[in-house]
C-alpha cells in the first residue's frame, strides 16, 4: 500500500550550531523536566542515566537535564534531585560521559522550589510577598533579604556540583515552578525594597543568581535560562514583560541562550500543552524573543514533527528546536528524522497520561505509547531479542492491544496473523477520534499500522472477524484474544431514549436540543461526549449527572483544564453526587449520595438520554479456547481482559509479547 | 517628473527606512538617509515606514480632464451561445463599485455569437444590469484575441467608459493587455479586491511577491481604469429586485484588417491536454484537497483526475500522505505547506486543526463531506453535506450536458 | 539569418522571501536575485533555434547595474549579444512604461522574433509580451511552450491554454511569451575576464526616449500602498492584550473562528448542482 515517497531532508535541523563555545551536531534539544527517577535519598538514579543516554543514542544534539533542586529547602518534593549534595557527582558523571560518548552535549538545570513546594508538611513556601499560591492553595512566606542571599549562594553551590560532574553548562529555571519567575510576576511581587517595584528591582535576584553561577563556571561552560515568557494569568505578566526579561538578560550578558517557555505551575496547560493545543503553538513566542536578543533561542511547544521543526528554523523564529515529551515517546526522533524516515517516528499525542499525569502524583514518569520510557535498561534500544523458538501467533482483534502485541512479536521473528472484524484497524480509537480534541489518539494506531507493514512475517486480515474455525485452521502455537469491549446500557435503564455514547459518536442517533448525560465513572468518556455534543450541535443544553464529585473527576487527564475553559462557556449544568436508580419512559430517578434525597427528571424534559462509560469485555473466544483447548498457549489483553486505558493495553502487550 | 527625496531637516536618521527597503537603496550617512537612485524602484516602502514623514515621492500633478468618462464595463466572453457564468461574479462586484461611484454597469459580451435577446434579458435583469452590449463576429475565437481587441478598443474610444473590468480567463487575460495598450491606459492584472477611493477612482488591489505582499494600485491620469480579476475571486450576488428593462445593444462589427483575415496568425490544432503543468501546491490558485474520506488509492486517483480536468492542483491531508496515496510535497497544513489559494475545495477532509491552520486563509473554502460533523464545515464558506463521489459524478454529468 | 531578442528580468526569488511577523516587512536576508524562470525558458527556446538554424540571440534587461548578473549568465548559456538598459528615470515603471522602453530598444535592432517570459514570479502580470506586440503592431503568441518549427517567415508554436494544448502558426516578426517548465541548464565555458565588458549599456537618450515616457511618470498605473499579506505568516500569533483566558482559547482554536456566513448545501438537486459547478469548476 505504501507508495514510493519523497525522502525528506531537514538541512537546517541537522546543521551544526554553537552556543558560545559549545558545539552542537544538530539543532535538536531535549528539554529539561522532572522525572521522579531519583532515589529516596534525592540522588540521581541509574534509571536516570539510562534515560538520558537513550536520548543521546537516538541522535539528540543537546540534552538538558533537570529540574535539579539547589538545596533541600529548594526541593519541590523529595523525589527531586538535590544538586547541592556532592554525592550526586557519581551518577551525574556517568550520565554526562554516556551522553558525550554518543555525541550529545549536556547541560544541567537548577531551580529552587520557592512557593511551589509540594512536599508535606510544607516547609517555607518562599515567595517575594505573602500571597495565596494558587496551584496548591497554600499561603506563601515573604522571603527576607538574608534568605534571598542564602538562595543565591545555594544556586552557586549546586552549580559547583554540575561543574565537578563535567556538565557542559548550567541552565536556570525562571519558569513555571520555582522562586525566580515569581519575582517578576506582579501577583507575587508586591515588595517595596530593592527586590520589588521597578523592573530592575524585580530582576535583581535573577541578576544576582546568574552572576553567582557564572562565577562558578569554567570558561567554556555555557549558562542559559528557561524563561516563561507569558504567565497566561490575568494577574500575571504577559509576553511583553517576558520579552523584556529576555532582552534584559541578553543585554546584561547574564546568559548565553534563552530557552522559551510559557505558563506557570497554575497554568500548566501552557507549560505542558495537551493535545487540545495545536502543534508548535509557541513559535510566535520564540519569534518575539528572537527578535530582541542576539543570543541563541530555543523554540518549544508541542513540536513533534521534523517538517514543522524545519519550518520553524526556516522562518527564523528560533535557532534550536526544543522537545521533551516527543523524545520521551520516541528517543530516536533525531536519527529517524535525519534519515528522512518521518513515518517511522512515533509521535507524542499530548495525552499527558503517562508523563505529566504521573508528575502530579510524584510518580516516575512514563509514556503510554513507549513502555521503555524510564525502563531503558530493560526495554530500551537494543534490548528486544529474537525469539529462540519461532511461533505462529494468531491475534484476534486489531485494536491497540492486538497491534502492539503484533509489532513486538513480529520484531522478535514470530509469524503473526491478525484478524480484525472491521475494515479499519484501531478498534475503539476509531470511535474516540471523532471527539474533536481526541483525534490525535489515531496516531497510536497510525504508527503501529505503519510499522507492521514493514514486516513480511505479518499478515493482517482486516474485515475478517476471528472465529474458532479460522483460528483453528491457522494452526497457531499461540493465540491472543484482544477483541476489546462493547458499550452497553444496564438493565435498570428502561427508558427508550437511552443510548450509549458510542451510539452518539458513531452518528447513529438524532440529537435534539435538551440532552441528559449520565456518567457513573466521571472519567474521560463522559466529558468527551459532552465536549463532542457542544462542538457538533448548535443551541443545545446538557444536564450532566454523575455520582462522583465533578465532571471528569477520575480522569488523570490534564486536558481537563482546557476542556472546562471551553465547556463552562456552554449551556451545561453539572449535577454531581447523584447516582442513577431507575429509568423508564416516564422519568429517570437519581439518589443523592449519602442521603435518602431523590431527584426525578421527567422524560418529557429531555430529547436524548446518553448513558456513558459502561463497557464489558468481549471475551467469548478466550473462554472457548481456554476451556475447549486446541491451542497450547491462549492469552488475552486490552479491553478483552478488562476495559481500561490505552496505556495498559500497550504496556501489557509489550510485556507479554516479550515473554513468548 | 516624479522623484523621491529626503527632507534632511526632518530626517532623524532612525534607520527604519533602511530596514524596510527591499532593494538596499537607502543608507544613513552622517545621520541622514541617502537614496541610491540607481537602485530605488520608487516602491514607497520607506515613505510608509518613516516616522517623521521625511521621505516623499513627489509628483507633478497632471491636469487631465477625465470627467467625460462614465460607467463601468464588465467584459464577458460569449462564445458558441454560452455565456461565461463566472462573469456574474464580476458583474456583482461592478454593481457594488457602481453604488460607490454612482455609475451605471454595462455588461459587454464579446464572442462569436449573436445574442439570444430574451434569454439574456432575463439573466441580466436578475443581476440589475440595464445595459448589455454585444460585440461579436463569427470569426472571433478565444485564442486569437487580436481581432476582438481591435473592435473592443475602438468601441471604448468611442463610448468612453470610466472603468473596464475583465474576467481573467485565458481569453480575458490575453485580451485585457492588448486593449489597454491600444487605448493607452493602465491595467492591473489578477486583482483580488476592487474599491472606489475618495477621488472616485478605482483602487486595484493585487497580490505580488508570490502573494506575500498586497499592492494597491491606482490609475490616476488616464481612462478607462482597467483591471482583470480571476474567476471565483468574487462572489456572485443577484439583486433583490429584478430590473424590468434590459437594453441589449448589438454592436455591428465591420470586417476590417483582422489578423486572422490577413492570415498572420492561425490555430492549427487544439485538443484537451493530458499533460498537466504541475504547479506547486503553495503557488496554485485553485486547490482541490483530498482527505481520507476518499477511502482508497483508487478513490484518491478519481478525485485527482477530476481536479486535473478542472485545472486544479491536488493537495492532500496528512492522513492521505501517511497512507501513501499522495506525495509528501502535496501535504497541506501545519506540518506541510501553508496555502491560501483563491479557491480551496476539500473532498472527504474532516479538518483536523493542524490542517485548518494551514488552509484557513484561502480566499474561498468549499468543503464536501458526507459527515455533517466534519470540523472543516466550521470554517468553510460553502458546506456541501453529501457523498463526494456522488458530487463528482453529478458534476461530470452536468458538464457533459452543457457540451 | 534571423535575429532573436530575449527580454529578461532579474527578480528576487519569491519562494525565499519571508514575512517578518513582528514588523510586517519582507525579510530579504538570504534572498537571492535570480533570472525570472519564465524568461529562462524563453532564453532556452531561443538558444535551441540558434543551435538548429544558426540564428543570433540577443538578450536585454532593464534594471539597476546589478542586473548585469543575469546578462553574464546569458553569455554562459550561449547568447551572442547583451544590452543592459539602465537609467534612474526608469524607476517605478509599470508594464506600459516597461514595454515602452523595451520597444525603444527592440525597434533599433530589427528583430524577427521577440521572446519573453509569460510572467515574472515577483509581479506576475503577464502583460509585457502583449503590450510589446501591440505597441509594435505585430502578432503575438502567449502561453507558449515551445517552438515546433519555422518555415520562411512562418513560425509554429506549441502553446498551452489552461486545459488545452494548441498549435499556432504566426508570421514574423512576432512576440512570443513562454510558460515556465523544467529543463537542463548547460553552461558554456567562456572568457570570464571580458564577460562584463561585452555587455552593452544603454540609456534612455540612446533610445531617443524622454524621461517622462518611462518610470513613474510614464506609467498609467501607480502603486499607492503596499501591505504585507499577514495571512502568509506561517504560524498563529496571539495578541498580548487579550485576557489570559482569551489568549488560551485563541491558541486552542489556532485563531480559527466559526464562519457565521457559510452556506450549507444538503441536497444534490439540479439547482444545487448548478451552484456547486459554478463554485468549483
GROMACS .gro file of N, CA and C in nm, chain A residues 537-598:
model
  186
  537UNK      N    1  -2.317   2.023   1.772
  537UNK     CA    2  -2.455   2.072   1.756
  537UNK      C    3  -2.468   2.212   1.812
  538UNK      N    4  -2.556   2.285   1.754
  538UNK     CA    5  -2.576   2.423   1.798
  538UNK      C    6  -2.696   2.432   1.891
  539UNK      N    7  -2.694   2.532   1.977
  539UNK     CA    8  -2.809   2.564   2.064
  539UNK      C    9  -2.864   2.443   2.138
  540UNK      N   10  -2.776   2.367   2.198
  540UNK     CA   11  -2.825   2.256   2.278
  540UNK      C   12  -2.796   2.285   2.425
  541UNK      N   13  -2.871   2.220   2.513
  541UNK     CA   14  -2.833   2.228   2.654
  541UNK      C   15  -2.814   2.087   2.707
  542UNK      N   16  -2.719   2.074   2.799
  542UNK     CA   17  -2.685   1.943   2.852
  542UNK      C   18  -2.694   1.946   3.005
  543UNK      N   19  -2.761   1.846   3.059
  543UNK     CA   20  -2.752   1.822   3.203
  543UNK      C   21  -2.663   1.700   3.222
  544UNK      N   22  -2.553   1.722   3.291
  544UNK     CA   23  -2.455   1.614   3.312
  544UNK      C   24  -2.468   1.570   3.457
  545UNK      N   25  -2.502   1.443   3.475
  545UNK     CA   26  -2.526   1.394   3.612
  545UNK      C   27  -2.428   1.281   3.642
  546UNK      N   28  -2.367   1.288   3.760
  546UNK     CA   29  -2.269   1.186   3.798
  546UNK      C   30  -2.277   1.161   3.948
  547UNK      N   31  -2.256   1.038   3.991
  547UNK     CA   32  -2.248   1.014   4.136
  547UNK      C   33  -2.116   1.063   4.195
  548UNK      N   34  -2.018   1.095   4.108
  548UNK     CA   35  -1.889   1.144   4.155
  548UNK      C   36  -1.902   1.293   4.191
  549UNK      N   37  -1.789   1.354   4.232
  549UNK     CA   38  -1.800   1.492   4.282
  549UNK      C   39  -1.784   1.598   4.174
  550UNK      N   40  -1.755   1.557   4.047
  550UNK     CA   41  -1.736   1.658   3.943
  550UNK      C   42  -1.738   1.588   3.807
  551UNK      N   43  -1.737   1.669   3.704
  551UNK     CA   44  -1.716   1.615   3.570
  551UNK      C   45  -1.567   1.582   3.556
  552UNK      N   46  -1.535   1.477   3.489
  552UNK     CA   47  -1.401   1.417   3.474
  552UNK      C   48  -1.321   1.417   3.604
  553UNK      N   49  -1.388   1.380   3.712
  553UNK     CA   50  -1.325   1.376   3.844
  553UNK      C   51  -1.216   1.270   3.851
  554UNK      N   52  -1.234   1.159   3.781
  554UNK     CA   53  -1.140   1.049   3.794
  554UNK      C   54  -1.047   1.034   3.675
  555UNK      N   55  -1.046   1.135   3.588
  555UNK     CA   56  -0.959   1.125   3.472
  555UNK      C   57  -0.822   1.180   3.510
  556UNK      N   58  -0.718   1.101   3.483
  556UNK     CA   59  -0.583   1.158   3.506
  556UNK      C   60  -0.545   1.227   3.375
  557UNK      N   61  -0.627   1.320   3.340
  557UNK     CA   62  -0.620   1.379   3.208
  557UNK      C   63  -0.599   1.527   3.224
  558UNK      N   64  -0.484   1.572   3.179
  558UNK     CA   65  -0.452   1.713   3.200
  558UNK      C   66  -0.516   1.802   3.096
  559UNK      N   67  -0.595   1.740   3.009
  559UNK     CA   68  -0.677   1.821   2.918
  559UNK      C   69  -0.794   1.884   2.993
  560UNK      N   70  -0.816   1.838   3.117
  560UNK     CA   71  -0.934   1.881   3.191
  560UNK      C   72  -0.945   2.033   3.198
  561UNK      N   73  -0.834   2.098   3.230
  561UNK     CA   74  -0.836   2.243   3.244
  561UNK      C   75  -0.890   2.310   3.119
  562UNK      N   76  -0.834   2.270   3.004
  562UNK     CA   77  -0.874   2.337   2.880
  562UNK      C   78  -1.018   2.299   2.843
  563UNK      N   79  -1.057   2.175   2.875
  563UNK     CA   80  -1.195   2.134   2.846
  563UNK      C   81  -1.293   2.219   2.925
  564UNK      N   82  -1.261   2.239   3.052
  564UNK     CA   83  -1.352   2.319   3.134
  564UNK      C   84  -1.356   2.463   3.086
  565UNK      N   85  -1.243   2.515   3.043
  565UNK     CA   86  -1.241   2.651   2.989
  565UNK      C   87  -1.340   2.664   2.873
  566UNK      N   88  -1.350   2.557   2.795
  566UNK     CA   89  -1.443   2.559   2.683
  566UNK      C   90  -1.586   2.531   2.729
  567UNK      N   91  -1.600   2.420   2.806
  567UNK     CA   92  -1.735   2.371   2.837
  567UNK      C   93  -1.813   2.467   2.925
  568UNK      N   94  -1.744   2.537   3.014
  568UNK     CA   95  -1.816   2.625   3.105
  568UNK      C   96  -1.870   2.749   3.033
  569UNK      N   97  -1.827   2.770   2.908
  569UNK     CA   98  -1.887   2.877   2.827
  569UNK      C   99  -2.024   2.834   2.774
  570UNK      N  100  -2.050   2.704   2.780
  570UNK     CA  101  -2.168   2.650   2.713
  570UNK      C  102  -2.286   2.636   2.811
  571UNK      N  103  -2.399   2.594   2.754
  571UNK     CA  104  -2.520   2.574   2.835
  571UNK      C  105  -2.513   2.436   2.900
  572UNK      N  106  -2.428   2.424   3.001
  572UNK     CA  107  -2.401   2.295   3.065
  572UNK      C  108  -2.431   2.305   3.214
  573UNK      N  109  -2.514   2.212   3.261
  573UNK     CA  110  -2.540   2.206   3.405
  573UNK      C  111  -2.476   2.079   3.459
  574UNK      N  112  -2.383   2.095   3.552
  574UNK     CA  113  -2.316   1.978   3.610
  574UNK      C  114  -2.383   1.947   3.743
  575UNK      N  115  -2.434   1.824   3.753
  575UNK     CA  116  -2.505   1.785   3.876
  575UNK      C  117  -2.429   1.668   3.940
  576UNK      N  118  -2.341   1.696   4.037
  576UNK     CA  119  -2.262   1.589   4.098
  576UNK      C  120  -2.338   1.521   4.212
  577UNK      N  121  -2.286   1.411   4.257
  577UNK     CA  122  -2.335   1.337   4.374
  577UNK      C  123  -2.470   1.269   4.353
  578UNK      N  124  -2.515   1.251   4.232
  578UNK     CA  125  -2.642   1.182   4.210
  578UNK      C  126  -2.620   1.053   4.131
  579UNK      N  127  -2.661   0.941   4.194
  579UNK     CA  128  -2.648   0.811   4.129
  579UNK      C  129  -2.780   0.767   4.071
  580UNK      N  130  -2.777   0.702   3.954
  580UNK     CA  131  -2.900   0.660   3.888
  580UNK      C  132  -2.963   0.542   3.961
  581UNK      N  133  -3.094   0.552   3.982
  581UNK     CA  134  -3.166   0.444   4.049
  581UNK      C  135  -3.247   0.366   3.947
  582UNK      N  136  -3.326   0.438   3.869
  582UNK     CA  137  -3.407   0.370   3.769
  582UNK      C  138  -3.441   0.467   3.657
  583UNK      N  139  -3.479   0.410   3.545
  583UNK     CA  140  -3.520   0.494   3.433
  583UNK      C  141  -3.624   0.420   3.353
  584UNK      N  142  -3.739   0.483   3.331
  584UNK     CA  143  -3.837   0.425   3.239
  584UNK      C  144  -3.886   0.537   3.148
  585UNK      N  145  -3.992   0.508   3.071
  585UNK     CA  146  -4.034   0.607   2.973
  585UNK      C  147  -4.108   0.726   3.034
  586UNK      N  148  -4.128   0.722   3.166
  586UNK     CA  149  -4.191   0.837   3.230
  586UNK      C  150  -4.086   0.932   3.285
  587UNK      N  151  -3.984   0.872   3.352
  587UNK     CA  152  -3.886   0.958   3.420
  587UNK      C  153  -3.758   0.882   3.449
  588UNK      N  154  -3.656   0.958   3.484
  588UNK     CA  155  -3.531   0.899   3.530
  588UNK      C  156  -3.510   0.946   3.673
  589UNK      N  157  -3.477   0.851   3.763
  589UNK     CA  158  -3.465   0.886   3.905
  589UNK      C  159  -3.322   0.867   3.954
  590UNK      N  160  -3.280   0.962   4.039
  590UNK     CA  161  -3.145   0.959   4.093
  590UNK      C  162  -3.153   0.973   4.246
  591UNK      N  163  -3.048   0.921   4.308
  591UNK     CA  164  -3.040   0.930   4.454
  591UNK      C  165  -2.916   1.011   4.490
  592UNK      N  166  -2.931   1.109   4.581
  592UNK     CA  167  -2.816   1.190   4.619
  592UNK      C  168  -2.727   1.110   4.713
  593UNK      N  169  -2.599   1.115   4.691
  593UNK     CA  170  -2.504   1.035   4.769
  593UNK      C  171  -2.516   1.063   4.918
  594UNK      N  172  -2.505   0.961   4.994
  594UNK     CA  173  -2.507   0.965   5.142
  594UNK      C  174  -2.639   1.018   5.199
  595UNK      N  175  -2.744   1.027   5.117
  595UNK     CA  176  -2.873   1.077   5.169
  595UNK      C  177  -2.985   0.990   5.113
  596UNK      N  178  -3.105   1.018   5.158
  596UNK     CA  179  -3.222   0.950   5.101
  596UNK      C  180  -3.289   1.038   4.997
  597UNK      N  181  -3.229   1.152   4.971
  597UNK     CA  182  -3.291   1.250   4.882
  597UNK      C  183  -3.295   1.197   4.738
  598UNK      N  184  -3.410   1.213   4.671
  598UNK     CA  185  -3.425   1.165   4.534
  598UNK      C  186  -3.440   1.285   4.439
   0.00000   0.00000   0.00000
